[in-house]
Coordinates of C-alpha atoms in Angstrom, one line a residue:
X1 CA 114.0 80.6 104.5
X2 CA 116.4 78.8 102.1
X3 CA 120.2 78.7 102.3
X4 CA 120.7 81.3 99.6
X5 CA 117.6 81.9 100.9
X6 CA 104.7 113.8 107.0
X7 CA 102.7 112.9 108.6
X8 CA 101.4 114.8 105.5
X9 CA 101.3 118.4 106.8
X10 CA 98.4 117.8 109.1
X11 CA 98.1 117.3 112.8
X12 CA 96.4 114.1 114.0
X13 CA 92.7 114.5 114.6
X14 CA 91.7 114.2 118.2
X15 CA 89.8 111.0 118.9
X16 CA 86.6 112.6 120.0
X17 CA 83.7 110.2 119.7
X18 CA 80.6 111.7 118.2
X19 CA 77.2 109.9 118.4
X20 CA 75.4 109.4 115.2
X21 CA 75.5 106.7 112.5
X22 CA 73.9 108.7 109.7
X23 CA 76.4 111.6 109.3
X24 CA 80.1 112.0 108.7
X25 CA 82.3 114.7 107.4
X26 CA 83.5 114.5 103.8
X27 CA 87.1 114.4 102.8
X28 CA 88.3 117.6 101.0
X29 CA 91.0 116.1 98.8
X30 CA 93.8 118.1 97.1
X31 CA 94.0 119.4 93.6
X32 CA 95.7 117.1 91.0
X33 CA 98.6 119.5 90.7
X34 CA 99.3 119.4 94.5
X35 CA 98.9 115.6 94.6
X36 CA 101.5 115.1 92.0
X37 CA 104.0 117.1 94.0
X38 CA 103.9 114.5 96.9
X39 CA 104.9 110.9 97.2
X40 CA 102.3 108.5 98.3
X41 CA 104.2 107.5 101.4
X42 CA 106.5 109.5 103.7
X43 CA 108.7 108.0 106.4
X44 CA 108.1 110.0 109.6
X45 CA 110.1 107.7 112.0
X46 CA 112.9 110.3 112.2
X47 CA 110.6 112.8 113.8
X48 CA 110.4 110.7 117.0
X49 CA 113.1 110.0 119.6
X50 CA 113.5 106.3 120.1
X51 CA 116.5 104.0 120.1
X52 CA 115.0 100.8 118.7
X53 CA 116.6 99.1 115.7
X54 CA 116.1 95.6 114.5
X55 CA 119.1 93.8 116.1
X56 CA 119.4 90.3 114.9
X57 CA 123.0 89.9 116.1
X58 CA 124.4 89.5 112.6
X59 CA 127.8 87.9 112.5
X60 CA 130.2 85.9 110.4
X61 CA 128.9 82.9 112.2
X62 CA 125.6 82.2 110.6
X63 CA 122.9 81.2 113.2
X64 CA 119.6 79.9 111.9
X65 CA 117.6 82.6 113.7
X66 CA 119.3 85.6 112.4
X67 CA 117.2 86.3 109.3
X68 CA 113.9 86.0 111.3
X69 CA 113.6 89.2 113.4
X70 CA 111.5 92.3 113.7
X71 CA 107.8 91.6 114.2
X72 CA 105.4 94.6 114.3
X73 CA 102.1 95.2 116.0
X74 CA 99.8 98.2 115.3
X75 CA 97.3 98.5 118.2
X76 CA 95.7 101.0 120.6
X77 CA 97.2 99.9 123.9
X78 CA 95.9 102.9 125.9
X79 CA 92.5 103.3 124.3
X80 CA 92.9 106.9 123.3
X81 CA 91.7 106.3 119.8
X82 CA 95.2 106.6 118.2
X83 CA 97.1 103.5 117.0
X84 CA 100.4 102.7 118.8
X85 CA 103.3 100.6 117.6
X86 CA 105.2 97.6 119.1
X87 CA 108.3 96.0 117.8
X88 CA 109.9 92.7 118.8
X89 CA 113.7 92.2 118.7
X90 CA 116.5 89.7 118.6
X91 CA 119.1 88.5 121.1
X92 CA 122.8 87.8 121.4
X93 CA 123.8 84.4 120.0
X94 CA 124.6 81.7 121.0
X95 CA 123.5 82.8 124.5
X96 CA 119.9 83.6 123.1
X97 CA 119.8 86.4 125.6
X98 CA 119.0 90.1 125.6
X99 CA 122.4 91.0 127.0
X100 CA 122.0 94.8 126.5
X101 CA 119.4 97.4 125.7
X102 CA 120.0 97.1 121.9
X103 CA 118.1 93.9 122.0
X104 CA 115.0 95.2 123.8
X105 CA 111.6 95.3 122.3
X106 CA 109.9 98.7 121.8
X107 CA 106.5 100.2 122.5
X108 CA 105.8 103.6 120.8
X109 CA 102.9 105.7 122.0
X110 CA 101.2 107.7 119.3
X111 CA 101.2 111.3 120.6
X112 CA 98.8 112.6 118.0
X113 CA 101.0 115.2 116.5
X114 CA 103.0 113.1 114.0
X115 CA 105.4 111.8 116.6
X116 CA 105.7 108.8 118.9
X117 CA 107.0 108.5 122.5
X118 CA 109.1 105.5 123.6
X119 CA 107.2 104.1 126.6
X120 CA 108.7 100.6 126.6
X121 CA 110.2 100.6 130.1
X122 CA 107.3 102.4 131.6
X123 CA 105.0 99.8 130.1
X124 CA 107.1 96.8 131.2
X125 CA 107.6 95.5 127.6
X126 CA 111.4 95.5 127.2
X127 CA 111.4 91.7 127.1
X128 CA 114.7 91.7 128.9
X129 CA 113.9 88.3 130.4
X130 CA 113.0 86.8 127.0
X131 CA 115.2 85.2 124.4
X132 CA 115.2 85.9 120.7
X133 CA 111.8 87.3 119.9
X134 CA 110.1 86.9 116.5
X135 CA 106.3 87.3 116.0
X136 CA 103.7 89.3 117.9
X137 CA 99.9 89.1 118.0
X138 CA 97.7 91.8 119.6
X139 CA 94.1 91.3 120.8
X140 CA 91.9 91.5 123.9
X141 CA 92.0 87.9 124.9
X142 CA 90.1 88.4 128.2
X143 CA 87.4 90.9 126.9
X144 CA 88.3 93.5 129.5
X145 CA 88.6 96.3 127.0
X146 CA 92.4 96.4 126.7
X147 CA 94.4 94.9 123.9
X148 CA 97.1 92.4 125.1
X149 CA 100.2 91.0 123.5
X150 CA 101.5 87.5 122.7
X151 CA 105.1 87.3 121.7
X152 CA 106.8 84.4 119.9
X153 CA 110.3 83.4 121.0
X154 CA 113.1 80.9 120.8
X155 CA 112.5 79.4 124.1
X156 CA 109.4 80.3 126.2
X157 CA 106.7 82.4 124.5
X158 CA 105.2 85.3 126.5
X159 CA 101.7 86.5 127.2
X160 CA 101.5 90.1 128.3
X161 CA 98.3 91.3 130.0
X162 CA 97.3 94.9 129.4
X163 CA 96.5 96.3 132.9
X164 CA 94.6 99.3 131.5
X165 CA 96.9 101.8 133.2
X166 CA 99.6 102.0 130.6
X167 CA 101.5 98.9 131.9
X168 CA 101.6 95.2 131.0
X169 CA 102.3 92.2 133.1
X170 CA 103.9 88.9 132.0
X171 CA 101.2 86.3 132.9
X172 CA 102.6 83.4 130.9
X173 CA 103.4 81.2 133.8
X174 CA 100.4 79.1 134.7
X175 CA 98.4 80.3 131.8
X176 CA 98.7 77.1 129.8
X177 CA 100.7 78.9 127.1
X178 CA 103.9 77.9 128.9
X179 CA 103.7 74.2 127.9
X180 CA 105.5 74.5 124.5
X181 CA 108.7 72.5 124.3
X182 CA 111.6 74.8 125.1
X183 CA 113.4 74.0 121.8
X184 CA 110.5 74.7 119.5
X185 CA 110.7 77.9 117.5
X186 CA 107.5 80.0 117.5
X187 CA 107.5 82.3 114.4
X188 CA 104.1 83.9 114.3
X189 CA 100.7 83.8 116.0
X190 CA 97.1 84.8 115.4
X191 CA 94.1 85.4 117.7
X192 CA 90.8 84.1 116.6
X193 CA 87.6 82.4 118.0
X194 CA 87.5 79.0 116.5
X195 CA 84.5 77.8 118.5
X196 CA 82.5 81.1 118.6
X197 CA 82.2 81.1 122.3
X198 CA 83.2 84.8 122.7
X199 CA 86.8 84.1 123.8
X200 CA 89.8 84.5 121.5
X201 CA 91.9 81.3 121.0
X202 CA 95.5 81.3 119.7
X203 CA 97.2 79.6 116.8
X204 CA 101.0 79.7 116.7
X205 CA 103.1 78.9 113.6
X206 CA 106.2 76.9 114.6
X207 CA 109.1 76.1 112.4
X208 CA 111.5 73.5 113.9
X209 CA 113.3 72.4 117.0
X210 CA 116.4 74.5 117.6
X211 CA 118.9 75.3 120.2
X212 CA 122.4 76.9 119.9
X213 CA 123.8 73.4 120.5
X214 CA 122.1 71.8 117.5
X215 CA 122.5 74.8 115.1
X216 CA 123.9 73.5 111.9
X217 CA 126.9 75.0 110.0
X218 CA 126.9 75.1 106.2
X219 CA 129.3 76.5 103.7
X220 CA 129.3 77.6 100.1
X221 CA 132.9 77.7 98.9
X222 CA 134.8 79.3 101.8
X223 CA 131.8 81.3 103.1
X224 CA 129.5 80.2 105.8
X225 CA 125.9 80.4 104.8
X226 CA 122.5 79.7 106.4
X227 CA 121.6 76.0 106.2
X228 CA 118.7 75.0 104.0
X229 CA 115.3 74.1 105.7
X230 CA 115.8 70.4 105.0
X231 CA 118.5 70.3 107.6
X232 CA 115.9 71.0 110.2
X233 CA 113.0 68.9 111.6
X234 CA 109.4 69.8 110.8
X235 CA 107.1 70.3 113.7
X236 CA 103.4 70.6 114.5
X237 CA 101.7 74.0 114.7
X238 CA 100.2 74.7 118.1
X239 CA 96.6 75.6 119.0
X240 CA 95.5 76.9 122.4
X241 CA 91.8 77.0 123.5
X242 CA 90.9 80.0 125.6
X243 CA 89.2 78.7 128.8
X244 CA 88.6 82.1 130.3
X245 CA 90.0 83.7 133.4
X246 CA 93.5 83.9 131.8
X247 CA 93.7 80.1 131.2
X248 CA 94.4 78.3 128.0
X249 CA 94.4 74.6 127.1
X250 CA 96.9 73.2 124.6
X251 CA 94.6 71.4 122.1
X252 CA 97.2 70.8 119.4
X253 CA 96.7 67.1 119.4
X254 CA 93.0 66.8 120.2
X255 CA 92.0 69.3 117.6
X256 CA 93.9 67.5 114.8
X257 CA 96.2 70.4 114.2
X258 CA 99.2 68.3 115.4
X259 CA 98.8 65.7 112.7
X260 CA 100.4 67.9 110.1
X261 CA 104.1 68.6 110.5
X262 CA 105.6 71.6 108.7
X263 CA 107.8 74.7 108.9
X264 CA 105.2 77.3 109.6
X265 CA 105.6 81.0 108.8
X266 CA 102.7 83.3 107.9
X267 CA 99.2 82.7 109.3
X268 CA 95.9 83.9 107.6
X269 CA 92.6 83.4 109.4
X270 CA 89.2 83.5 107.6
X271 CA 86.0 81.7 106.9
X272 CA 87.1 80.2 103.6
X273 CA 84.1 78.0 103.0
X274 CA 81.4 80.3 104.3
X275 CA 80.1 78.1 107.1
X276 CA 80.4 80.6 109.8
X277 CA 83.5 79.0 111.3
X278 CA 87.1 80.4 111.1
X279 CA 89.7 78.4 109.3
X280 CA 93.5 78.6 109.3
X281 CA 95.9 79.0 106.4
X282 CA 99.6 78.6 107.1
X283 CA 102.4 79.3 104.6
X284 CA 105.2 76.8 105.0
X285 CA 108.8 77.1 104.1
X286 CA 109.8 74.6 101.4
X287 CA 106.9 72.3 102.4
X288 CA 103.2 72.1 101.3
X289 CA 101.0 74.9 102.7
X290 CA 98.3 74.0 105.3
X291 CA 94.6 74.8 105.1
X292 CA 93.0 73.7 108.4
X293 CA 89.2 73.6 107.8
X294 CA 87.2 74.0 111.0
X295 CA 84.8 71.1 111.6
X296 CA 82.7 72.9 114.1
X297 CA 83.2 70.3 116.8
X298 CA 86.6 71.5 118.2
X299 CA 88.6 69.7 115.5
X300 CA 90.2 70.7 112.2
X301 CA 91.0 68.8 109.0
X302 CA 94.1 69.8 107.0
X303 CA 92.8 70.0 103.4
X304 CA 95.3 72.2 101.6
X305 CA 95.7 69.7 98.9
X306 CA 91.9 69.2 98.4
X307 CA 91.3 72.9 98.3
X308 CA 94.3 73.5 95.9
X309 CA 96.5 75.7 98.1
X310 CA 99.1 73.2 99.2
X311 CA 101.3 73.7 96.1
X312 CA 101.6 76.3 93.4
X313 CA 100.4 76.0 89.8
X314 CA 103.4 73.8 89.0
X315 CA 102.8 71.5 91.8
X316 CA 105.9 72.8 93.6
X317 CA 106.5 73.9 97.2
X318 CA 108.2 77.3 97.8
X319 CA 109.7 79.2 100.7
X320 CA 106.4 80.5 101.9
X321 CA 106.8 83.5 104.1
X322 CA 104.1 86.1 104.8
X323 CA 100.5 85.6 103.8
X324 CA 97.1 87.3 103.9
X325 CA 93.5 86.4 103.3
X326 CA 91.1 89.0 101.8
X327 CA 88.6 89.3 99.0
X328 CA 90.7 90.9 96.3
X329 CA 88.1 90.6 93.5
X330 CA 85.0 91.7 95.5
X331 CA 83.0 88.5 94.8
X332 CA 82.2 87.8 98.4
X333 CA 84.7 85.0 98.9
X334 CA 88.0 85.3 100.8
X335 CA 91.1 84.7 98.7
X336 CA 94.7 83.9 99.8
X337 CA 98.1 85.4 98.9
X338 CA 101.6 84.6 100.1
X339 CA 105.1 85.7 99.2
X340 CA 108.4 83.8 99.0
X341 CA 112.0 84.1 97.6
X342 CA 113.2 85.5 94.3
X343 CA 112.7 83.1 91.4
X344 CA 109.9 81.3 93.1
X345 CA 107.1 83.8 92.4
X346 CA 104.4 84.8 94.9
X347 CA 101.2 82.9 95.1
X348 CA 97.6 84.2 94.6
X349 CA 94.7 81.8 95.0
X350 CA 91.2 82.9 94.1
X351 CA 88.4 81.3 96.1
X352 CA 86.1 79.3 93.8
X353 CA 82.9 79.2 95.7
X354 CA 84.2 78.1 99.0
X355 CA 85.0 74.6 97.8
X356 CA 88.4 75.1 96.2
X357 CA 90.9 77.7 95.1
X358 CA 92.4 78.5 91.6
X359 CA 96.0 79.6 91.3
X360 CA 95.6 82.9 89.4
X361 CA 99.2 84.2 90.0
X362 CA 100.0 84.0 86.3
X363 CA 96.8 85.4 84.8
X364 CA 96.8 88.4 87.2
X365 CA 100.4 89.2 86.2
X366 CA 101.7 88.6 89.8
X367 CA 104.0 85.9 88.5
X368 CA 106.1 88.2 86.3
X369 CA 105.9 91.1 88.8
X370 CA 107.1 89.1 91.8
X371 CA 109.8 87.0 90.1
X372 CA 112.8 89.3 91.1
X373 CA 111.8 89.8 94.7
X374 CA 112.3 87.9 98.0
X375 CA 109.3 88.7 100.0
X376 CA 108.8 88.3 103.8
X377 CA 105.8 90.2 105.1
X378 CA 102.8 90.6 102.7
X379 CA 99.3 91.9 102.8
X380 CA 96.3 93.3 101.0
X381 CA 96.0 97.0 101.5
X382 CA 93.7 99.4 99.6
X383 CA 96.3 102.2 99.8
X384 CA 94.5 104.5 97.4
X385 CA 90.9 103.8 98.7
X386 CA 89.5 102.9 95.3
X387 CA 87.7 99.9 96.7
X388 CA 90.2 97.3 95.2
X389 CA 92.6 95.7 97.7
X390 CA 96.2 96.2 96.5
X391 CA 99.2 94.1 97.4
X392 CA 102.2 95.2 99.5
X393 CA 105.4 93.2 100.1
X394 CA 108.3 93.8 102.4
X395 CA 111.3 92.5 100.5
X396 CA 115.0 91.5 101.0
X397 CA 117.0 88.4 100.6
X398 CA 118.2 86.0 103.4
X399 CA 121.8 87.2 103.4
X400 CA 124.3 89.4 101.5
X401 CA 125.7 86.7 99.2
X402 CA 122.8 86.7 96.7
X403 CA 122.8 89.3 93.9
X404 CA 120.5 92.2 94.7
X405 CA 120.2 90.9 98.3
X406 CA 119.0 94.3 99.6
X407 CA 115.7 95.1 98.0
X408 CA 113.0 97.7 98.1
X409 CA 109.3 97.3 99.1
X410 CA 106.8 96.6 96.3
X411 CA 103.2 97.8 95.8
X412 CA 101.1 96.1 93.2
X413 CA 98.0 98.0 92.4
X414 CA 94.8 96.0 91.9
X415 CA 93.1 96.7 88.6
X416 CA 89.4 95.9 89.2
X417 CA 90.2 92.4 90.6
X418 CA 91.5 91.2 87.3
X419 CA 95.3 92.0 87.3
X420 CA 98.0 93.8 89.2
X421 CA 100.6 96.5 88.1
X422 CA 103.8 97.5 89.8
X423 CA 103.4 101.1 91.1
X424 CA 106.3 100.9 93.6
X425 CA 108.1 103.8 91.9
X426 CA 105.1 106.1 92.5
X427 CA 105.2 105.4 96.3
X428 CA 108.1 107.8 97.0
X429 CA 111.7 107.8 98.0
X430 CA 111.1 106.4 101.5
X431 CA 109.3 103.4 99.9
X432 CA 112.3 102.7 97.7
X433 CA 114.9 102.3 100.4
X434 CA 116.9 99.1 99.9
X435 CA 117.3 96.7 102.8
X436 CA 116.6 93.4 104.4
X437 CA 112.9 94.1 105.2
X438 CA 111.1 91.7 107.5
X439 CA 107.9 92.4 109.5
X440 CA 105.2 94.9 108.5
X441 CA 101.8 95.9 109.6
X442 CA 99.0 98.1 108.3
X443 CA 97.0 100.7 110.2
X444 CA 95.5 104.1 110.1
X445 CA 98.0 106.0 112.4
X446 CA 96.4 109.4 112.0
X447 CA 92.7 108.5 111.5
X448 CA 92.4 110.1 108.1
X449 CA 91.0 106.9 106.5
X450 CA 94.1 106.1 104.4
X451 CA 96.1 103.1 105.6
X452 CA 99.7 103.6 106.7
X453 CA 102.5 101.0 106.8
X454 CA 105.1 100.2 109.5
X455 CA 108.0 98.0 108.4
X456 CA 111.2 96.7 110.0
X457 CA 114.6 96.0 108.3
X458 CA 117.5 93.9 109.7
X459 CA 120.2 96.1 111.2
X460 CA 118.1 99.3 110.7
X461 CA 115.6 101.5 112.4
X462 CA 112.0 100.9 111.3
X463 CA 110.1 103.0 108.8
X464 CA 106.8 104.5 109.7
X465 CA 105.3 105.2 106.2
X466 CA 102.5 107.7 106.3
X467 CA 100.0 107.6 103.5
X468 CA 99.7 111.1 102.0
X469 CA 96.1 110.5 100.9
X470 CA 96.7 112.0 97.5
X471 CA 93.5 111.3 95.6
X472 CA 90.7 112.4 98.0
X473 CA 88.9 109.0 97.6
X474 CA 86.3 108.3 100.1
X475 CA 86.3 105.6 102.8
X476 CA 84.7 104.1 105.9
X477 CA 86.3 102.2 108.8
X478 CA 84.5 100.0 111.4
X479 CA 85.6 99.8 115.0
X480 CA 83.7 96.8 116.2
X481 CA 82.7 96.0 119.8
X482 CA 81.5 92.5 120.4
X483 CA 79.3 91.4 123.3
X484 CA 78.2 87.9 122.6
X485 CA 81.1 87.7 120.3
X486 CA 84.7 88.5 121.4
X487 CA 85.1 92.1 122.3
X488 CA 87.4 92.9 119.3
X489 CA 84.9 91.5 116.9
X490 CA 87.6 89.4 115.3
X491 CA 86.0 87.1 112.7
X492 CA 83.1 89.4 111.9
X493 CA 82.4 89.6 108.2
X494 CA 81.2 92.9 106.7
X495 CA 79.4 93.7 103.4
X496 CA 79.1 97.3 102.3
X497 CA 76.8 98.3 99.5
X498 CA 77.3 101.8 98.1
X499 CA 74.5 104.1 96.9
X500 CA 75.4 103.1 93.4
X501 CA 75.0 99.4 94.2
X502 CA 78.7 98.4 94.4
X503 CA 79.3 95.6 96.9
X504 CA 82.5 95.5 98.9
X505 CA 83.7 92.9 101.5
X506 CA 86.1 92.6 104.3
X507 CA 86.5 90.9 107.7
X508 CA 88.0 91.7 111.1
X509 CA 91.4 90.2 111.6
X510 CA 94.8 91.3 113.0
X511 CA 96.9 88.5 111.5
X512 CA 98.4 90.0 108.3
X513 CA 101.8 89.4 106.8
X514 CA 104.7 87.9 108.6
X515 CA 105.4 87.9 112.4
X516 CA 103.1 90.9 112.6
X517 CA 99.7 92.2 113.8
X518 CA 97.7 94.9 112.1
X519 CA 95.1 97.5 113.1
X520 CA 92.0 95.5 114.1
X521 CA 89.6 98.1 112.6
X522 CA 88.0 97.0 109.3
X523 CA 88.8 99.4 106.4
X524 CA 86.9 100.0 103.2
X525 CA 88.0 102.3 100.3
X526 CA 85.1 103.7 98.5
X527 CA 86.5 105.5 95.5
X528 CA 84.3 108.4 94.4
X529 CA 81.2 107.0 96.3
X530 CA 79.9 109.6 98.6
X531 CA 77.3 107.6 100.5
X532 CA 76.5 104.0 101.6
X533 CA 73.2 102.3 101.0
X534 CA 73.6 99.5 103.6
X535 CA 76.0 97.7 105.8
X536 CA 75.7 94.0 106.9
X537 CA 77.8 92.6 109.7
X538 CA 77.8 88.9 110.4
X539 CA 79.2 88.6 113.9
X540 CA 81.0 85.5 115.1
X541 CA 78.1 84.8 117.5
X542 CA 75.9 84.3 114.5
X543 CA 74.0 87.6 114.9
X544 CA 73.5 89.4 111.5
X545 CA 73.2 93.1 111.9
X546 CA 72.0 95.4 109.2
X547 CA 72.5 99.1 109.2
X548 CA 70.8 101.6 106.8
X549 CA 72.1 104.5 104.7
X550 CA 75.1 106.4 106.1
X551 CA 77.7 109.0 105.1
X552 CA 81.3 108.3 104.4
X553 CA 84.8 109.4 105.5
X554 CA 84.4 108.4 109.2
X555 CA 85.3 105.8 111.7
X556 CA 82.1 104.0 112.7
X557 CA 82.1 102.4 116.1
X558 CA 79.5 99.5 116.0
X559 CA 78.2 97.7 119.0
X560 CA 77.0 94.1 118.6
X561 CA 73.3 94.2 119.4
X562 CA 71.9 92.4 122.4
X563 CA 68.2 92.3 121.5
X564 CA 68.1 96.0 120.7
X565 CA 69.3 98.4 118.0
X566 CA 73.1 98.8 117.7
X567 CA 74.8 102.0 119.0
X568 CA 77.3 103.5 116.6
X569 CA 79.9 106.2 117.3
X570 CA 82.1 108.0 114.8
X571 CA 85.5 109.7 114.8
X572 CA 86.0 112.6 112.4
X573 CA 88.8 112.3 109.9
X574 CA 92.0 114.3 110.1
X575 CA 92.5 117.1 107.5
X576 CA 94.5 116.0 104.5

């Protein structure tokens, strides 16, 4: 952050689990004429009654925290098969307190009819006792079958345990996650199992040391502006090892993570070198990016420079914001993308065999496409289910002094893993709304196999952008259940081979974008392919599971095998 720095006409399908891996209903699709009459995305937020808006306490007095607000989590908190939505929120400054309800966080329960119910108070997730909240990470850290929440704050962070009855309990005190220095700002977090022991560990991106008392004041002419990052101290990112039974150990120093000081923003977790161990990419603001390579002995080495992702093609640092790690060119290796401020161009790094990365921003046309935009949250999303992961960016400048400060979202369509084109204008009026966009998450909110987007904007209500599934392309989604591995299956790598021999790759992760947490289910667009030849799942435990031919257009629930054949369950898709 620098100084200038509908639901488409169909009811949600009921989540009835049907036994059977081999079969799955086919999507019907609409005619071309009907498709062209619709936008790709429609905002359905207005159909629901909730008061939440992203309140960052904007004021003439420019506090450092104000541009960083509005994290999003898409997760199924009540295990009814429908994805719910959680939003973090800001606080009054300089008190750093949620002095009234306008600063409360928000939990929206998916009712299954295209609307959401505000259950925040009932669930115990207002966050009224927290300060200024930023990122959120959702996952089942204790393997009890219920997804929990970790919330990043100015001041103490918070771990909320999902009680399985629609309520959450703040269990931070005594968990070991309460040892962070009170003046360190936690921006984002990601759950992952770095030692493959079946328990999810936690990495937290931290930015600087900040309190209202040390907040800097900067001016441009006679206007107060947000101070540049160099005015603030860099700090270590924080790593917590899950000991089980609700206890965590701060291993920031012993793991080697603490040796690299930065201003951490987006986090992207993946096995970048193919050794079966999860590594960590962190996008830094105006400092070199980090790539922590897992050594397999509880330690990490920061090797961003060696792997070629520390700087961009020009050898420069940028205001790194959101990031994601997916295989955009379907070569079996995980690539990295991040966004930043206007004029800096986003960064796309192609994995070159697991030993280094090539900056392909310019040759894929992303350099020219991204130049005008200040991006915050960013991620790979195959919005049209053609099997090529496209790029979404939530955009908006830091403040209202810059030209074109309010910006619209962008969608860059992936052309066979070789280049991108800007198709933002085709996404619809709701996609084109100008604002100061911040957090975003991806998930299939109506189980129709086409990914939807939830995005926040400073001073506004969030948008819930439903994908209208215009082209009738086929898909499959995997809902993993680990046994030896962590129950969410986070870190599992999946290879799908279609009947025509096309190989597609993805992996289980919730850490996508900026301050946000996406649907943990693993999605594959299949284009015109109507059947799948084989599926290979490499679980974090080391188990390699192979499944034979199957149909498409279904959610396949896959159990990690324990010396016997896996059990799979499917959910039928919604009607288009």
